[in-house]
Amino acid sequence: MIMEERKPKILLAEDDTNLGMVLKNYLELNDYDVELCRDGILALAAFRREKFDICLLDIMMPNMDGFKLAEEIRDVDPDIPLFFLSAKTMKEDIIQGYKLGADDYISKPFDSELLLLKIKAILKRNQELNSKEEEIHEFVIGSYAFNSRLRTLAHNGETHTLSPKENELLHMLCEHKNDLLPRELALKKIWGSDTYFNGRSMDVYIAKLRKYLKDDTNIEIVNIHGNGFRLVVKE
């Protein structure tokens, strides 16, 4: 049985019935799961009850306004993305929104397509950050122990601290262990572009890594001419 991919879940707090329904329907048509609440207290109860990926909060709402709601939400989850949707365009209101940790403050009336693009961008950013946090940081390379979070390479009781570029390059080689690390990929990620001079710089760092790993003859960094490098570790 094929499991359906979970749709991103949005908490939409909006007291304008027509706008709320239009926005809810539009977002659901674009593959989002939307919980619409028409005041701050109901929205807070929903947030405490369910797991959301992003919150879209009107400011002018009965019972609890969007600013107070944002404070309560931040107490529960300091990292969840927040967008304020408001007709209030005073500079002080916008500043207050950002002080509360808003990722964006969108003034009404707004373009629904632009809002959708902003939502996609912020969710993508969060997904990438979460993926980075889940990266593996500890590697065994033959008789060496490499920790990319600490930038340390340990061998026979001695520990060497790598430079940031050495560390990132070795981390990428470990992720592609016994496989090809494309030259262009490493250059763009670590140096920002694959120019000739950056390529020469990377060759110098490869030579340094070979020197650091030379005490284990089962380890080799192989140059695949014109394509990249392979960190070969014989078991």
Coordinates of C-alpha atoms in Angstrom, one line a residue:
M1 CA 0.0 0.0 0.0
I2 CA 1.4 3.4 -1.0
M3 CA 1.3 5.9 1.9
E4 CA 0.2 9.4 0.9
E5 CA 2.6 12.2 1.7
R6 CA 1.5 14.4 4.6
K7 CA 0.3 17.8 3.5
P8 CA 1.8 20.8 5.3
K9 CA -0.7 21.9 8.0
I10 CA -1.6 25.6 8.3
L11 CA -3.3 27.3 11.2
L12 CA -5.3 30.2 9.8
A13 CA -6.7 32.7 12.4
E14 CA -9.0 35.1 10.5
D15 CA -12.3 36.6 11.8
D16 CA -13.5 37.8 8.4
T17 CA -15.8 34.9 7.3
N18 CA -15.6 35.5 3.6
L19 CA -11.8 36.1 3.4
G20 CA -11.2 33.2 5.7
M21 CA -13.1 30.7 3.6
V22 CA -11.7 32.1 0.3
L23 CA -8.1 31.8 1.7
K24 CA -8.8 28.3 3.2
N25 CA -10.2 27.0 -0.1
Y26 CA -7.3 28.5 -2.1
L27 CA -4.6 27.0 0.1
E28 CA -6.4 23.6 0.2
L29 CA -6.5 23.7 -3.6
N30 CA -2.7 24.1 -3.5
D31 CA -2.2 20.9 -1.3
Y32 CA -2.2 22.4 2.2
D33 CA -4.3 21.2 5.1
V34 CA -5.9 24.3 6.7
E35 CA -7.5 24.7 10.1
L36 CA -9.6 28.0 10.1
C37 CA -10.3 29.6 13.4
R38 CA -12.4 32.8 13.7
D39 CA -10.9 34.2 16.9
G40 CA -7.6 34.0 18.9
I41 CA -8.8 31.8 21.7
L42 CA -10.1 29.1 19.3
A43 CA -6.9 29.4 17.3
L44 CA -4.7 28.9 20.4
A45 CA -6.8 25.9 21.5
A46 CA -6.3 24.4 18.0
F47 CA -2.6 25.0 18.2
R48 CA -2.3 23.3 21.5
R49 CA -4.3 20.4 20.2
E50 CA -2.7 19.7 16.9
K51 CA 0.7 19.9 15.1
F52 CA 1.0 22.8 12.6
D53 CA 3.8 23.7 10.1
I54 CA 3.0 27.4 9.9
C55 CA 0.6 30.0 11.3
L56 CA -1.2 32.8 9.4
L57 CA -2.6 35.2 12.0
D58 CA -5.0 38.2 11.5
I59 CA -4.3 40.9 14.1
M60 CA -7.8 42.4 14.6
M61 CA -9.7 39.5 16.1
P62 CA -12.3 39.2 18.9
N63 CA -11.4 37.6 22.3
M64 CA -7.6 37.5 21.6
D65 CA -5.9 39.6 19.0
G66 CA -3.1 38.3 16.7
F67 CA -0.3 39.8 18.7
K68 CA -1.3 38.2 21.9
L69 CA -2.0 34.9 20.1
A70 CA 1.5 35.1 18.6
E71 CA 3.0 35.5 22.1
E72 CA 1.0 32.4 23.3
I73 CA 2.1 30.4 20.3
R74 CA 5.7 31.3 20.7
D75 CA 5.5 30.1 24.4
V76 CA 4.5 26.7 23.1
D77 CA 6.8 26.5 20.0
P78 CA 9.5 29.2 19.7
D79 CA 10.4 28.1 16.1
I80 CA 7.2 27.8 14.2
P81 CA 6.9 30.2 11.3
L82 CA 4.4 33.0 11.8
F83 CA 2.8 35.3 9.2
F84 CA 0.7 38.3 10.2
L85 CA -2.2 39.1 7.8
S86 CA -3.5 42.6 8.6
A87 CA -5.2 45.7 7.4
K88 CA -3.1 47.6 10.0
T89 CA -0.3 49.2 8.1
M90 CA 1.1 51.6 10.7
K91 CA 4.8 51.3 11.1
E92 CA 4.5 50.6 14.8
D93 CA 2.2 47.6 14.2
I94 CA 4.6 46.2 11.6
I95 CA 7.5 46.6 14.0
Q96 CA 5.6 45.0 16.8
G97 CA 4.8 42.1 14.5
Y98 CA 8.5 41.5 13.7
K99 CA 9.5 42.0 17.4
L100 CA 7.2 39.1 18.2
G101 CA 9.2 36.9 15.8
A102 CA 7.1 37.1 12.7
D103 CA 8.6 35.7 9.5
D104 CA 6.5 38.1 7.5
Y105 CA 3.9 40.8 7.8
I106 CA 1.5 41.0 4.9
S107 CA -0.8 43.9 4.5
K108 CA -4.4 43.5 3.3
P109 CA -5.5 43.4 0.6
F110 CA -2.8 41.0 -0.6
D111 CA -2.1 38.9 -3.6
S112 CA -3.0 35.2 -2.8
E113 CA -0.4 33.9 -5.3
L114 CA 2.3 36.0 -3.6
L115 CA 1.3 34.7 -0.2
L116 CA 1.5 31.1 -1.5
L117 CA 5.0 31.7 -2.8
K118 CA 6.0 33.1 0.6
I119 CA 4.6 30.1 2.4
K120 CA 6.4 27.7 0.1
A121 CA 9.7 29.6 0.6
I122 CA 9.5 29.6 4.4
L123 CA 8.5 25.9 4.6
K124 CA 11.3 25.0 2.3
R125 CA 13.8 26.9 4.4
N126 CA 12.6 25.2 7.6
Q127 CA 12.8 21.8 5.9
E128 CA 16.4 22.5 4.9
L129 CA 17.3 23.7 8.4
N130 CA 15.7 20.6 9.9
S131 CA 17.5 18.3 7.4
K132 CA 20.8 20.0 8.3
E133 CA 20.2 19.5 12.0
E134 CA 19.7 15.8 11.3
E135 CA 22.9 15.4 9.4
I136 CA 25.4 12.8 10.5
H137 CA 28.4 14.4 12.1
E138 CA 30.4 11.5 13.3
F139 CA 32.3 9.2 10.9
V140 CA 34.7 6.3 11.1
I141 CA 37.3 6.5 8.3
G142 CA 39.4 3.4 8.6
S143 CA 41.3 3.9 11.9
Y144 CA 40.4 7.6 12.1
A145 CA 37.4 9.2 13.9
F146 CA 36.0 12.3 12.3
N147 CA 33.5 14.7 14.0
S148 CA 32.4 17.4 11.6
R149 CA 30.5 19.3 14.3
L150 CA 33.6 19.7 16.3
R151 CA 35.9 19.8 13.3
T152 CA 38.2 17.1 14.8
L153 CA 40.0 14.2 13.2
A154 CA 41.4 11.8 15.8
H155 CA 43.9 9.0 15.3
N156 CA 45.9 6.9 17.7
G157 CA 45.1 9.2 20.7
E158 CA 45.9 12.4 18.8
T159 CA 43.3 14.9 17.7
H160 CA 43.8 17.4 14.9
T161 CA 41.4 20.4 14.5
L162 CA 40.5 21.0 10.8
S163 CA 40.0 24.4 9.2
P164 CA 36.4 25.1 8.2
K165 CA 37.1 24.3 4.5
E166 CA 39.0 21.2 5.3
N167 CA 36.2 20.1 7.6
E168 CA 33.4 20.7 5.0
L169 CA 35.4 19.0 2.2
L170 CA 36.1 15.9 4.3
H171 CA 32.4 15.9 5.4
M172 CA 31.3 15.8 1.8
L173 CA 33.8 13.1 1.0
C174 CA 32.5 11.0 3.9
E175 CA 28.9 11.5 2.7
H176 CA 30.0 10.1 -0.7
K177 CA 32.4 7.5 0.7
N178 CA 33.5 5.0 -1.9
D179 CA 31.5 7.0 -4.4
L180 CA 32.2 10.0 -6.6
L181 CA 32.0 13.4 -5.1
P182 CA 31.5 15.6 -8.1
R183 CA 34.0 18.4 -8.4
E184 CA 31.4 21.0 -9.4
L185 CA 29.2 20.1 -6.4
A186 CA 32.0 20.5 -3.9
L187 CA 33.2 23.8 -5.4
K188 CA 29.7 25.4 -5.5
K189 CA 28.8 24.3 -1.9
I190 CA 32.1 25.2 -0.2
W191 CA 33.7 27.9 -2.4
G192 CA 30.5 29.4 -3.9
S193 CA 31.5 28.8 -7.6
D194 CA 33.4 26.4 -9.8
T195 CA 36.0 28.8 -11.2
Y196 CA 39.5 27.7 -12.2
F197 CA 41.1 29.4 -9.2
N198 CA 38.7 27.9 -6.8
G199 CA 39.4 24.5 -8.4
R200 CA 43.1 25.0 -7.7
S201 CA 42.4 25.9 -4.2
M202 CA 40.3 22.8 -3.7
D203 CA 43.2 20.7 -5.0
V204 CA 45.4 22.2 -2.3
Y205 CA 42.8 21.2 0.4
I206 CA 42.6 17.7 -1.1
A207 CA 46.4 17.4 -0.7
K208 CA 46.1 18.5 2.9
L209 CA 43.4 15.9 3.7
R210 CA 45.6 13.1 2.0
K211 CA 48.4 14.2 4.4
Y212 CA 46.2 14.0 7.4
L213 CA 44.9 10.5 6.5
K214 CA 48.3 9.1 5.3
D215 CA 48.8 6.9 8.4
D216 CA 46.2 4.4 7.3
T217 CA 47.1 2.7 4.1
N218 CA 43.5 1.5 3.7
I219 CA 42.4 5.1 3.0
E220 CA 42.9 6.8 -0.3
I221 CA 41.4 10.0 -1.9
V222 CA 41.3 9.2 -5.6
N223 CA 41.2 11.9 -8.2
I224 CA 38.7 11.0 -11.0
H225 CA 40.1 13.2 -13.7
G226 CA 37.8 16.0 -14.7
N227 CA 34.9 14.6 -12.6
G228 CA 35.8 14.8 -8.9
F229 CA 37.1 12.7 -6.1
R230 CA 36.5 9.4 -4.3
L231 CA 37.2 8.7 -0.7
V232 CA 38.1 5.0 -0.9
V233 CA 38.1 3.1 2.4
K234 CA 39.1 -0.5 2.2
E235 CA 37.2 -2.6 4.8

